[in-house]
Amino acid sequence: MDVLPTTRFPEINTVRSKQSSPENCIVKLPNVEDKTNYISSDDEPVSSPCSRPRRRRKKSNSGTSSARKSARADSRSQHIHVSPLSELKPLNLLDNTQIISDDLYNEKKERLIKCSKLKDELRVYFNIDAKLGIIKTEDSEDDAYDTDLDQDRVGLELIVDEKTKQIKDFGEFPEYKKRCRDLKVVPNTFLIRHATEDNFKMRHRYMTSSDCRTISKEVEHNLAFQSIDLEDNGITHKHLQTMADMLLKNNSIIEFNISNNPIGPEGAKILKYILANNYHVVKADVSDCGLGEKSGPYLAEIIENNVFLRELYLRRNNLGNAAAKYIGDALGSNITLELLDISWNQIGKQGAIALAAGLKVNTQLEILNVAMNGFGEDGGIALFEALKNQDSLEELDITANRLTDKVARVISTIIPYNRHLKTLKISYNHISSVGALTLLKPYSSRMKKRLATVELQGIDVDAELIDAVNTLQNKRGMTVLISRPPSRREKTSDQLTYSLIKIVELMKDFEVDVYDLFPGYEKEREEMITTDEIIAAMKECERIPEKKKIQSVKRLIRDTRNRNFQLKEFAVLYTQVNRGSDPSIEEPLRSVFAGRKRALTPASVQKKKEETKSSGVRFF
């Protein structure tokens, strides 16, 4: 049996007998179970593996050769039976093409039309109404008819090709990059990366006027941003002037932060223009911008005329008494501001009296922060007397304002009867333990009080004040924070602190930290341990080769070997020693109960040592 070579149809094997005539040719059709693929990697047909290679023939005359070829072709056309196309294996040249979903296809098409310079041509191609942006559809006679666009072929290729070309030529933001080229400014890649986020935060970039101009033009029409944070970018009043339209025309921006930028009093004038005519910004942070006393009239106009602003931060601006007087007058007529922060502004007695006059008639302000100013005794009394009939303020921070015990007595007669104030921060003032007791005494009665939190840190603490604080916390549920200032603290007399200091000093000599001794610190930080357990962990540590020093330290601390404390307390002490502080004086290790032994019966101790009753000192 011979197999005729097939060049055009490699899947057909023709078999015939040498003795048989061409009419008795036997044709073998492809086997359905034969999965052999005769298509090469170049998608070109190759000869069947069962066909014999064609023999080379000697060259002959052209006439004879052409006659032989035509005769051979006529013979094959008579003997070969061709199978129908349905039985042939189709050649799918698009097997490796990834077909995208309809949603992704439409998204890419919309982005292409939006960003491309050929907007009108593309709308015509996609049959989109230019004015309404609606795709026109026509009724088809045959709904089942499949087109190339239905298979996501032509449309996908067009979008990918056009978008790729546009990104290559102009980038993701062609208008912004064209504007940068015109002004000879390097495009801001941070803006491009975060252009689709709700909150745009770009700090410490130190932008030039050209940068501000290009960025403001881009943000002006970007409705994705809800807040703009440009803190510490070297923005001056000239830069702010170029950004005014951005903050005015983009109605989606509700918060902006330009703190720590040297805009000065001239910037306050531009800020007045921005906020006084603004109806969508509800929060503005202009802290540490060097506004000065001359900015008082502009700030007052913002507070008085803007009925949409809810929070205004003006800390660290050296406003002084002059600007505080303007702000106080404006507070009296404001009906929308809920938070005002004017801390660290060198406001003295006169400024405090002016603020108190405005606060007295204000009916909307809920949080007022005037910390780190110099109100003094008279200014403090004026401010608290303004709260006598004030029915909106819920939190007052008057920390470090040189208040005295006389102010504490005024507070004790006014604040207990205020039905709205919840938090009072009066730490680091010239108030003694007697003044603190006077301030807290009215809250020990059964009369219902609204005040829930009082901060009295940095004052003298004695046993009577500690008992009063415990009573308020346990019986009234109030939160009272007290602590002794570092300059007036005495060293603890508890020996456990000194024992732990000796252990930490030995650990420092061998550069060993808490994680080296307790690898599972994060999970065990609440567990109770003893000094003996620390010594045992040090002996097992390979980084401490000199075991004799460990033994000598163990002998020195033998008096506190049975004292219990939390592992996290030991970690706090380790941190204090490493930074050069004295743990026997520092606040994290000196609570109002320092020097006392306490009974510990937490659940973790009862599980570990059910019958052990031990005492220790609490570290905070």
XYZ file of C-alpha atoms in Angstrom:
620
model
C 0.000 0.000 0.000
C 1.200 3.518 -0.866
C 0.083 6.784 0.654
C -0.319 9.645 -1.726
C 1.371 12.810 -0.532
C -1.094 15.595 0.249
C 0.133 19.151 0.261
C -3.040 21.210 0.528
C -5.045 18.950 2.870
C -2.718 17.322 5.385
C -5.592 15.880 7.399
C -6.685 13.603 4.563
C -4.817 10.334 4.149
C -5.360 8.770 0.765
C -4.489 5.156 0.367
C -4.597 3.170 -2.833
C -3.311 -0.119 -4.130
C -0.559 -0.296 -6.695
C -2.542 -2.700 -8.837
C -5.866 -0.869 -8.517
C -7.065 1.669 -10.982
C -7.665 5.337 -10.111
C -11.407 4.696 -10.025
C -11.008 2.109 -7.206
C -9.078 4.529 -4.994
C -9.738 4.043 -1.291
C -10.045 7.273 0.683
C -9.450 7.324 4.465
C -11.129 10.213 6.221
C -9.667 11.749 9.386
C -10.268 9.804 12.560
C -12.414 11.693 15.064
C -10.410 10.337 17.967
C -7.097 11.351 16.406
C -6.193 14.592 18.160
C -2.983 15.129 16.188
C -2.669 18.708 15.042
C -0.925 19.221 11.776
C -0.768 22.983 12.105
C 2.705 24.365 12.752
C 3.550 27.200 15.177
C 3.543 29.606 12.250
C -0.089 28.670 11.426
C 0.953 27.153 8.071
C -0.014 23.644 6.908
C 2.679 21.010 6.988
C 2.797 17.622 5.313
C 1.218 14.638 6.936
C 3.556 12.472 9.010
C 2.579 9.453 6.927
C 3.347 11.085 3.574
C 6.586 10.391 1.799
C 9.001 13.238 1.104
C 8.867 14.498 -2.432
C 11.749 13.309 -4.589
C 13.854 15.769 -6.437
C 13.607 15.421 -10.180
C 16.133 16.410 -12.733
C 15.460 19.522 -14.672
C 13.916 18.942 -18.059
C 12.534 20.994 -20.852
C 9.941 23.498 -19.854
C 7.296 22.072 -22.153
C 7.672 18.509 -20.908
C 7.747 19.631 -17.238
C 4.585 21.714 -17.506
C 2.774 18.884 -19.281
C 3.704 16.440 -16.541
C 2.538 18.813 -13.804
C -0.831 19.404 -15.435
C -1.321 15.657 -15.942
C -0.445 14.950 -12.305
C -2.906 17.601 -11.142
C -5.706 16.148 -13.289
C -5.028 12.696 -11.893
C -5.143 13.867 -8.263
C -8.308 15.845 -8.812
C -9.984 12.621 -9.947
C -8.711 10.372 -7.164
C -8.885 12.558 -3.983
C -12.091 12.772 -2.031
C -12.259 16.005 0.034
C -14.148 15.864 3.328
C -16.695 18.577 4.069
C -15.597 21.719 5.915
C -17.650 20.714 8.922
C -15.365 17.731 9.449
C -12.155 19.734 9.196
C -10.559 21.224 12.286
C -11.068 25.017 12.191
C -8.042 27.317 12.415
C -8.819 29.802 15.198
C -6.130 32.452 14.981
C -7.611 34.381 17.951
C -7.310 31.644 20.599
C -4.842 33.701 22.628
C -6.841 36.950 22.430
C -8.388 37.903 25.768
C -11.972 39.060 25.340
C -12.931 41.716 27.863
C -16.307 42.086 29.529
C -18.965 44.528 28.391
C -18.513 46.725 31.469
C -14.764 47.040 30.977
C -15.294 47.643 27.258
C -17.757 50.482 27.905
C -15.499 51.970 30.572
C -12.524 52.066 28.227
C -14.679 53.515 25.481
C -15.916 56.318 27.756
C -12.406 57.122 28.954
C -11.176 57.202 25.391
C -13.900 59.600 24.258
C -13.383 61.804 27.310
C -9.601 62.127 27.072
C -8.981 61.988 23.329
C -8.467 64.967 21.060
C -10.633 63.266 18.414
C -13.791 63.487 20.511
C -16.149 64.426 17.673
C -14.790 61.771 15.318
C -15.075 59.072 17.979
C -18.647 60.084 18.821
C -19.539 59.702 15.163
C -17.817 56.305 15.043
C -19.600 55.026 18.134
C -22.887 56.694 17.090
C -23.101 58.831 20.256
C -25.110 62.028 20.507
C -22.515 64.722 21.280
C -24.868 66.846 23.352
C -26.673 64.241 25.410
C -23.994 61.557 25.482
C -26.580 58.904 24.581
C -25.738 56.001 22.313
C -28.169 55.787 19.410
C -29.508 52.337 18.659
C -31.331 51.187 15.565
C -33.692 48.275 15.309
C -32.086 45.367 13.529
C -34.002 43.013 11.282
C -32.048 40.050 12.564
C -31.266 40.338 16.318
C -29.306 37.116 16.261
C -26.863 38.457 13.689
C -23.335 38.545 15.171
C -21.095 41.434 14.211
C -17.439 42.070 14.899
C -18.371 44.652 17.509
C -20.547 42.102 19.304
C -17.480 39.900 19.661
C -15.534 42.803 21.249
C -13.047 42.793 18.390
C -13.137 45.986 16.356
C -14.219 48.267 19.196
C -11.610 46.855 21.561
C -8.809 47.204 19.049
C -9.825 50.776 18.278
C -9.974 51.768 21.919
C -6.691 50.083 22.816
C -4.879 51.511 19.820
C -6.220 55.035 20.277
C -5.670 55.050 24.065
C -2.170 53.604 23.751
C -1.231 56.228 21.211
C -2.648 58.984 23.395
C -0.856 57.790 26.533
C 2.361 57.536 24.568
C 2.022 61.069 23.197
C 0.471 62.978 26.089
C 0.024 60.719 29.147
C -3.011 60.107 31.354
C -3.783 63.832 31.752
C -3.102 65.437 28.376
C -4.474 68.885 29.240
C -2.539 69.055 32.505
C 0.708 67.911 30.876
C 0.228 70.311 27.963
C -0.194 73.139 30.473
C 2.981 72.019 32.240
C 4.874 72.076 28.949
C 3.631 75.577 28.190
C 4.806 76.834 31.585
C 7.971 74.698 31.490
C 7.015 72.898 34.683
C 7.693 69.249 35.482
C 4.320 67.430 35.817
C 3.526 66.413 39.374
C 3.439 62.613 39.357
C 1.897 62.543 42.840
C -1.149 64.405 41.535
C -1.464 62.029 38.589
C -1.293 58.950 40.836
C -3.892 60.217 43.299
C -6.198 62.130 40.961
C -9.105 59.719 41.477
C -9.058 59.623 45.301
C -11.567 61.394 47.523
C -8.944 62.932 49.820
C -5.966 64.586 48.160
C -3.042 64.884 50.584
C 0.218 66.348 49.293
C 2.619 67.632 51.968
C 6.245 68.806 52.062
C 6.529 69.323 48.280
C 7.468 73.048 48.331
C 5.645 74.101 45.194
C 6.506 77.066 42.992
C 3.956 79.542 41.636
C 3.873 77.635 38.331
C 3.227 74.382 40.192
C 0.334 75.999 42.059
C -1.087 77.383 38.815
C -1.026 74.066 36.957
C -2.284 72.005 39.897
C -5.086 74.452 40.728
C -6.298 74.394 37.112
C -6.396 70.601 37.181
C -8.098 70.371 40.597
C -10.562 73.111 39.679
C -12.472 70.746 37.375
C -11.775 67.506 39.274
C -14.970 66.671 41.135
C -13.465 63.583 42.793
C -11.693 65.514 45.561
C -13.576 66.192 48.782
C -10.627 67.412 50.853
C -7.357 69.126 49.913
C -4.336 68.905 52.244
C -1.377 71.099 51.204
C 0.390 71.409 54.549
C 4.019 72.593 54.552
C 4.484 73.297 50.863
C 6.082 76.738 51.060
C 2.883 78.392 49.809
C 2.961 82.192 50.062
C 0.165 84.724 49.540
C 1.067 84.870 45.823
C 0.682 81.122 45.502
C -2.592 81.258 47.416
C -3.893 83.861 44.996
C -3.421 81.483 42.060
C -5.282 78.771 43.996
C -8.274 80.935 44.909
C -10.343 79.897 41.883
C -9.699 76.245 42.697
C -11.242 76.602 46.163
C -14.105 78.754 44.905
C -15.200 76.945 41.739
C -14.769 73.308 42.801
C -17.975 72.690 44.732
C -16.992 69.170 45.772
C -14.220 70.370 48.140
C -15.596 70.568 51.685
C -12.287 70.576 53.625
C -8.924 72.176 52.961
C -5.704 72.407 54.949
C -2.988 74.970 54.170
C -1.339 74.938 57.603
C 2.380 75.553 58.098
C 2.646 77.771 55.015
C 3.990 81.359 55.217
C 1.028 83.181 53.692
C 1.246 86.073 56.216
C -1.301 88.908 56.689
C -1.596 89.327 52.913
C -2.674 85.699 52.721
C -5.348 86.386 55.337
C -6.867 88.958 52.984
C -6.988 86.397 50.149
C -8.360 83.831 52.596
C -11.166 86.243 53.437
C -12.022 86.472 49.734
C -12.079 82.664 49.470
C -14.122 81.848 52.579
C -16.422 84.846 52.714
C -17.808 83.955 49.262
C -17.755 80.193 49.762
C -20.783 77.998 50.370
C -19.332 74.455 50.261
C -16.223 74.460 52.560
C -17.116 73.388 56.115
C -13.619 72.876 57.574
C -10.554 75.112 57.152
C -7.147 74.634 58.806
C -4.938 77.736 58.600
C -2.667 76.941 61.554
C 0.927 78.190 61.777
C 0.681 80.496 58.756
C 2.135 83.652 60.335
C -1.094 85.656 60.063
C -0.207 88.071 62.886
C -2.281 90.812 64.532
C -3.023 92.575 61.221
C -5.127 89.643 60.074
C -7.760 90.305 62.767
C -10.249 92.244 60.549
C -10.075 89.619 57.791
C -10.583 86.714 60.193
C -13.479 88.520 61.840
C -15.169 88.996 58.465
C -14.797 85.274 57.728
C -16.355 84.278 61.065
C -19.111 86.845 60.828
C -20.233 86.413 57.222
C -19.621 82.732 56.400
C -22.699 80.745 57.361
C -21.407 77.409 56.047
C -18.077 77.038 57.888
C -18.235 74.600 60.819
C -14.595 74.202 61.967
C -11.813 76.819 61.917
C -8.253 76.159 63.133
C -6.061 79.235 63.758
C -3.468 77.976 66.235
C 0.140 79.249 66.269
C -0.494 82.428 64.278
C 0.707 85.104 66.758
C -2.700 86.782 66.716
C -2.233 88.630 69.998
C -4.814 90.773 71.774
C -5.586 92.955 68.747
C -6.767 90.094 66.542
C -8.484 88.397 69.504
C -10.702 91.476 69.968
C -11.922 91.255 66.352
C -12.524 87.511 66.721
C -14.464 88.056 69.959
C -16.754 90.611 68.311
C -17.373 88.285 65.363
C -18.232 85.344 67.634
C -21.222 87.241 68.967
C -22.924 87.300 65.561
C -21.833 83.894 64.244
C -24.564 81.254 64.095
C -22.848 78.281 62.425
C -19.281 77.808 63.757
C -19.028 74.710 65.971
C -15.259 74.469 66.606
C -12.713 77.261 67.050
C -9.037 76.617 67.826
C -7.008 79.743 68.707
C -4.401 78.100 70.963
C -0.738 79.210 71.075
C -1.513 82.797 69.957
C -0.070 84.977 72.752
C -3.496 86.230 73.823
C -3.452 88.016 77.163
C -5.955 89.552 79.547
C -7.567 92.027 77.119
C -7.956 89.458 74.399
C -9.486 86.969 76.856
C -12.070 89.538 77.996
C -13.025 90.250 74.361
C -13.390 86.525 73.621
C -15.520 86.098 76.751
C -17.877 88.874 75.583
C -18.426 87.149 72.249
C -18.744 83.686 73.806
C -21.411 84.951 76.177
C -23.909 85.615 73.369
C -22.837 82.819 71.011
C -25.377 80.030 70.745
C -23.686 77.572 68.394
C -20.026 77.022 69.410
C -19.440 73.547 70.889
C -15.632 73.260 71.202
C -13.279 76.101 72.133
C -9.509 75.646 72.427
C -7.596 78.565 73.974
C -4.702 76.552 75.448
C -1.140 77.886 75.805
C -2.082 81.576 75.968
C -1.598 84.051 78.830
C -5.116 84.806 80.072
C -4.038 85.182 83.671
C -6.342 85.449 86.651
C -8.634 88.229 85.358
C -8.913 86.769 81.860
C -9.746 83.331 83.232
C -12.447 84.687 85.540
C -14.027 86.649 82.669
C -14.087 83.573 80.454
C -15.731 81.297 83.040
C -18.280 83.932 84.012
C -19.315 84.022 80.345
C -20.237 80.337 80.668
C -22.803 81.036 83.360
C -25.690 81.265 80.900
C -23.945 79.748 77.858
C -25.949 76.799 76.570
C -23.940 75.377 73.656
C -20.273 74.877 74.705
C -19.451 71.205 75.411
C -15.634 71.219 75.596
C -13.260 73.922 76.860
C -9.456 73.605 76.760
C -7.797 76.330 78.831
C -4.547 74.491 79.555
C -1.469 76.523 80.596
C -3.044 79.983 80.932
C -1.598 81.032 84.313
C -4.840 80.413 86.197
C -4.725 80.508 90.009
C -6.721 79.141 92.934
C -9.002 82.184 92.702
C -10.076 81.067 89.230
C -10.646 77.549 90.618
C -13.079 78.995 93.205
C -14.990 80.802 90.422
C -15.146 77.570 88.447
C -16.619 75.732 91.450
C -19.502 78.230 91.599
C -20.308 78.323 87.875
C -19.419 75.105 86.046
C -21.439 72.671 88.253
C -24.615 74.468 87.171
C -23.771 74.462 83.462
C -25.931 71.801 81.827
C -23.936 71.496 78.613
C -20.184 71.455 79.409
C -18.868 67.872 79.326
C -15.058 68.242 79.225
C -12.861 70.759 81.040
C -9.098 70.771 80.433
C -7.343 72.965 82.976
C -3.949 71.261 83.313
C -0.584 72.939 83.918
C -1.907 76.081 85.603
C -0.879 77.677 88.885
C -3.472 75.737 90.847
C -2.524 74.001 94.081
C -4.027 70.853 95.550
C -6.295 73.064 97.688
C -7.598 74.838 94.577
C -8.143 71.492 92.855
C -10.148 70.226 95.853
C -12.252 73.404 95.767
C -12.936 72.864 92.063
C -13.956 69.217 92.523
C -15.904 69.513 95.783
C -19.320 70.447 94.261
C -19.324 67.256 92.205
C -19.317 65.053 95.299
C -22.948 65.961 96.018
C -25.878 63.966 94.729
C -27.019 66.689 92.374
C -26.795 65.508 88.783
C -23.915 67.134 86.913
C -23.191 67.048 83.188
C -19.388 67.420 83.470
C -17.783 64.043 82.784
C -14.039 64.690 82.314
C -11.667 67.012 84.161
C -7.945 67.218 83.409
C -5.816 68.546 86.287
C -2.380 67.320 85.326
C 0.802 69.059 86.422
C -0.399 70.246 89.843
C 0.568 69.389 93.430
C -1.014 66.157 94.603
C -1.594 65.149 98.216
C -3.435 62.339 99.962
C -6.665 64.322 100.381
C -6.830 65.098 96.666
C -6.193 61.433 95.836
C -9.108 60.364 98.050
C -11.386 62.937 96.426
C -10.431 61.733 92.971
C -11.092 58.098 93.934
C -14.501 59.026 95.284
C -15.518 60.850 92.120
C -14.307 58.052 89.898
C -15.897 55.229 91.869
C -19.178 56.803 92.990
C -19.902 59.496 90.417
C -18.277 57.887 87.363
C -16.255 60.999 86.534
C -12.861 60.863 84.825
C -10.331 63.001 86.667
C -6.732 63.035 85.428
C -4.147 64.278 87.912
C -0.368 64.016 88.051
C 2.499 65.704 89.793
C 4.777 67.860 87.596
C 8.275 66.351 87.104
C 10.032 69.259 88.840
C 8.034 68.700 92.037
C 7.995 64.921 92.200
C 9.823 62.930 94.822
C 11.634 59.708 94.099
C 9.699 56.581 94.857
C 10.567 54.608 97.966
C 9.485 51.316 96.446
C 12.453 48.947 96.094
C 10.960 47.099 93.111
C 11.657 50.068 90.844
C 15.348 50.094 91.795
C 15.589 46.324 91.332
C 14.234 46.576 87.820
C 16.618 49.454 87.050
C 19.594 47.235 87.964
C 18.322 44.492 85.653
C 17.888 46.935 82.778
C 21.383 48.369 83.282
C 22.836 44.873 82.950
C 20.785 44.334 79.785
C 22.172 47.581 78.357
C 25.751 46.405 78.911
C 25.154 43.405 76.629
C 22.746 45.236 74.244
C 19.826 42.979 75.087
C 16.234 44.212 74.868
C 12.914 42.894 76.129
C 12.190 40.966 72.909
C 15.448 39.011 73.309
C 14.357 37.767 76.723
C 10.661 37.363 75.888
C 10.169 36.587 72.156
C 6.409 36.329 72.656
C 6.135 39.767 74.246
C 3.193 40.931 72.119
C 1.035 38.041 73.352
C 2.364 37.968 76.927
C 2.583 41.710 77.666
C -0.386 41.508 80.072
C 1.034 38.531 81.975
C 2.328 38.880 85.541
C 6.006 38.049 86.080
C 8.636 38.307 88.834
C 12.276 39.370 88.904
C 13.290 35.704 89.234
C 11.642 34.955 85.900
C 13.598 37.793 84.256
C 16.847 36.438 85.754
C 16.020 32.957 84.416
C 15.386 34.382 80.953
C 18.723 36.235 81.076
C 20.557 33.022 81.918
C 19.064 31.319 78.874
C 19.919 34.232 76.594
C 23.013 33.500 74.483
C 23.858 37.201 74.141
C 24.832 37.388 77.832
C 27.912 35.161 78.155
C 28.989 36.359 81.628
C 26.667 34.465 83.947
C 28.514 35.685 87.042
C 27.182 39.219 86.575
C 23.674 37.829 86.392
C 24.218 36.000 89.668
C 25.529 39.139 91.368
C 22.485 41.143 90.255
C 20.248 38.359 91.531
C 21.777 38.676 94.992
C 21.202 42.454 94.968
C 17.513 42.158 94.183
C 16.683 39.189 96.392
C 14.416 41.331 98.606
C 11.947 41.834 95.732
C 12.109 38.359 94.200
C 8.495 37.563 95.109
C 7.009 40.838 93.854
C 4.707 40.597 90.819
C 4.319 43.102 87.995
C 3.180 43.095 84.403
C 5.595 42.444 81.570
C 4.522 45.645 79.808
C 5.432 47.624 82.944
C 8.955 46.235 82.749
C 9.078 47.258 79.052
C 8.095 50.839 79.970
C 10.875 51.002 82.560
C 13.359 49.605 80.026
C 12.427 52.394 77.593
C 12.818 55.077 80.262
C 16.313 53.901 81.240
C 17.438 53.661 77.612
C 16.514 57.254 76.865
C 18.391 58.525 79.922
C 15.434 59.235 82.230
C 15.064 58.275 85.857
C 12.181 55.796 86.197
C 11.848 56.567 89.894
C 10.689 60.100 88.967
C 9.217 59.873 85.427
C 5.436 59.930 85.076
C 5.000 56.570 83.277
C 6.371 54.875 86.400
C 5.007 57.248 89.005
C 1.256 57.177 89.534
C -0.574 58.651 92.516
C -0.269 55.217 94.132
C 3.529 55.028 93.798
C 5.299 53.638 96.837
C 2.305 51.561 97.896
C 1.956 47.834 97.591
C -1.179 46.642 95.901
C -2.992 43.316 95.987
C -3.250 41.728 92.551
C -5.863 39.117 91.701
C -6.387 39.384 87.937
C -7.796 36.452 86.000
C -4.475 35.780 84.303
C -2.746 35.393 87.677
C -5.458 33.163 89.073
C -5.156 30.807 86.127
C -1.388 30.689 86.368
C -1.024 30.824 90.163
C -4.358 30.062 91.721
C -3.227 29.990 95.318
C -0.653 32.789 95.152
C -1.546 36.147 96.712
C 1.116 38.740 96.001
C 1.475 42.494 95.953
C 3.340 44.958 93.744
C 3.407 48.499 92.418
C 1.400 49.638 89.415
C 3.359 51.429 86.689
C 1.626 53.774 84.243
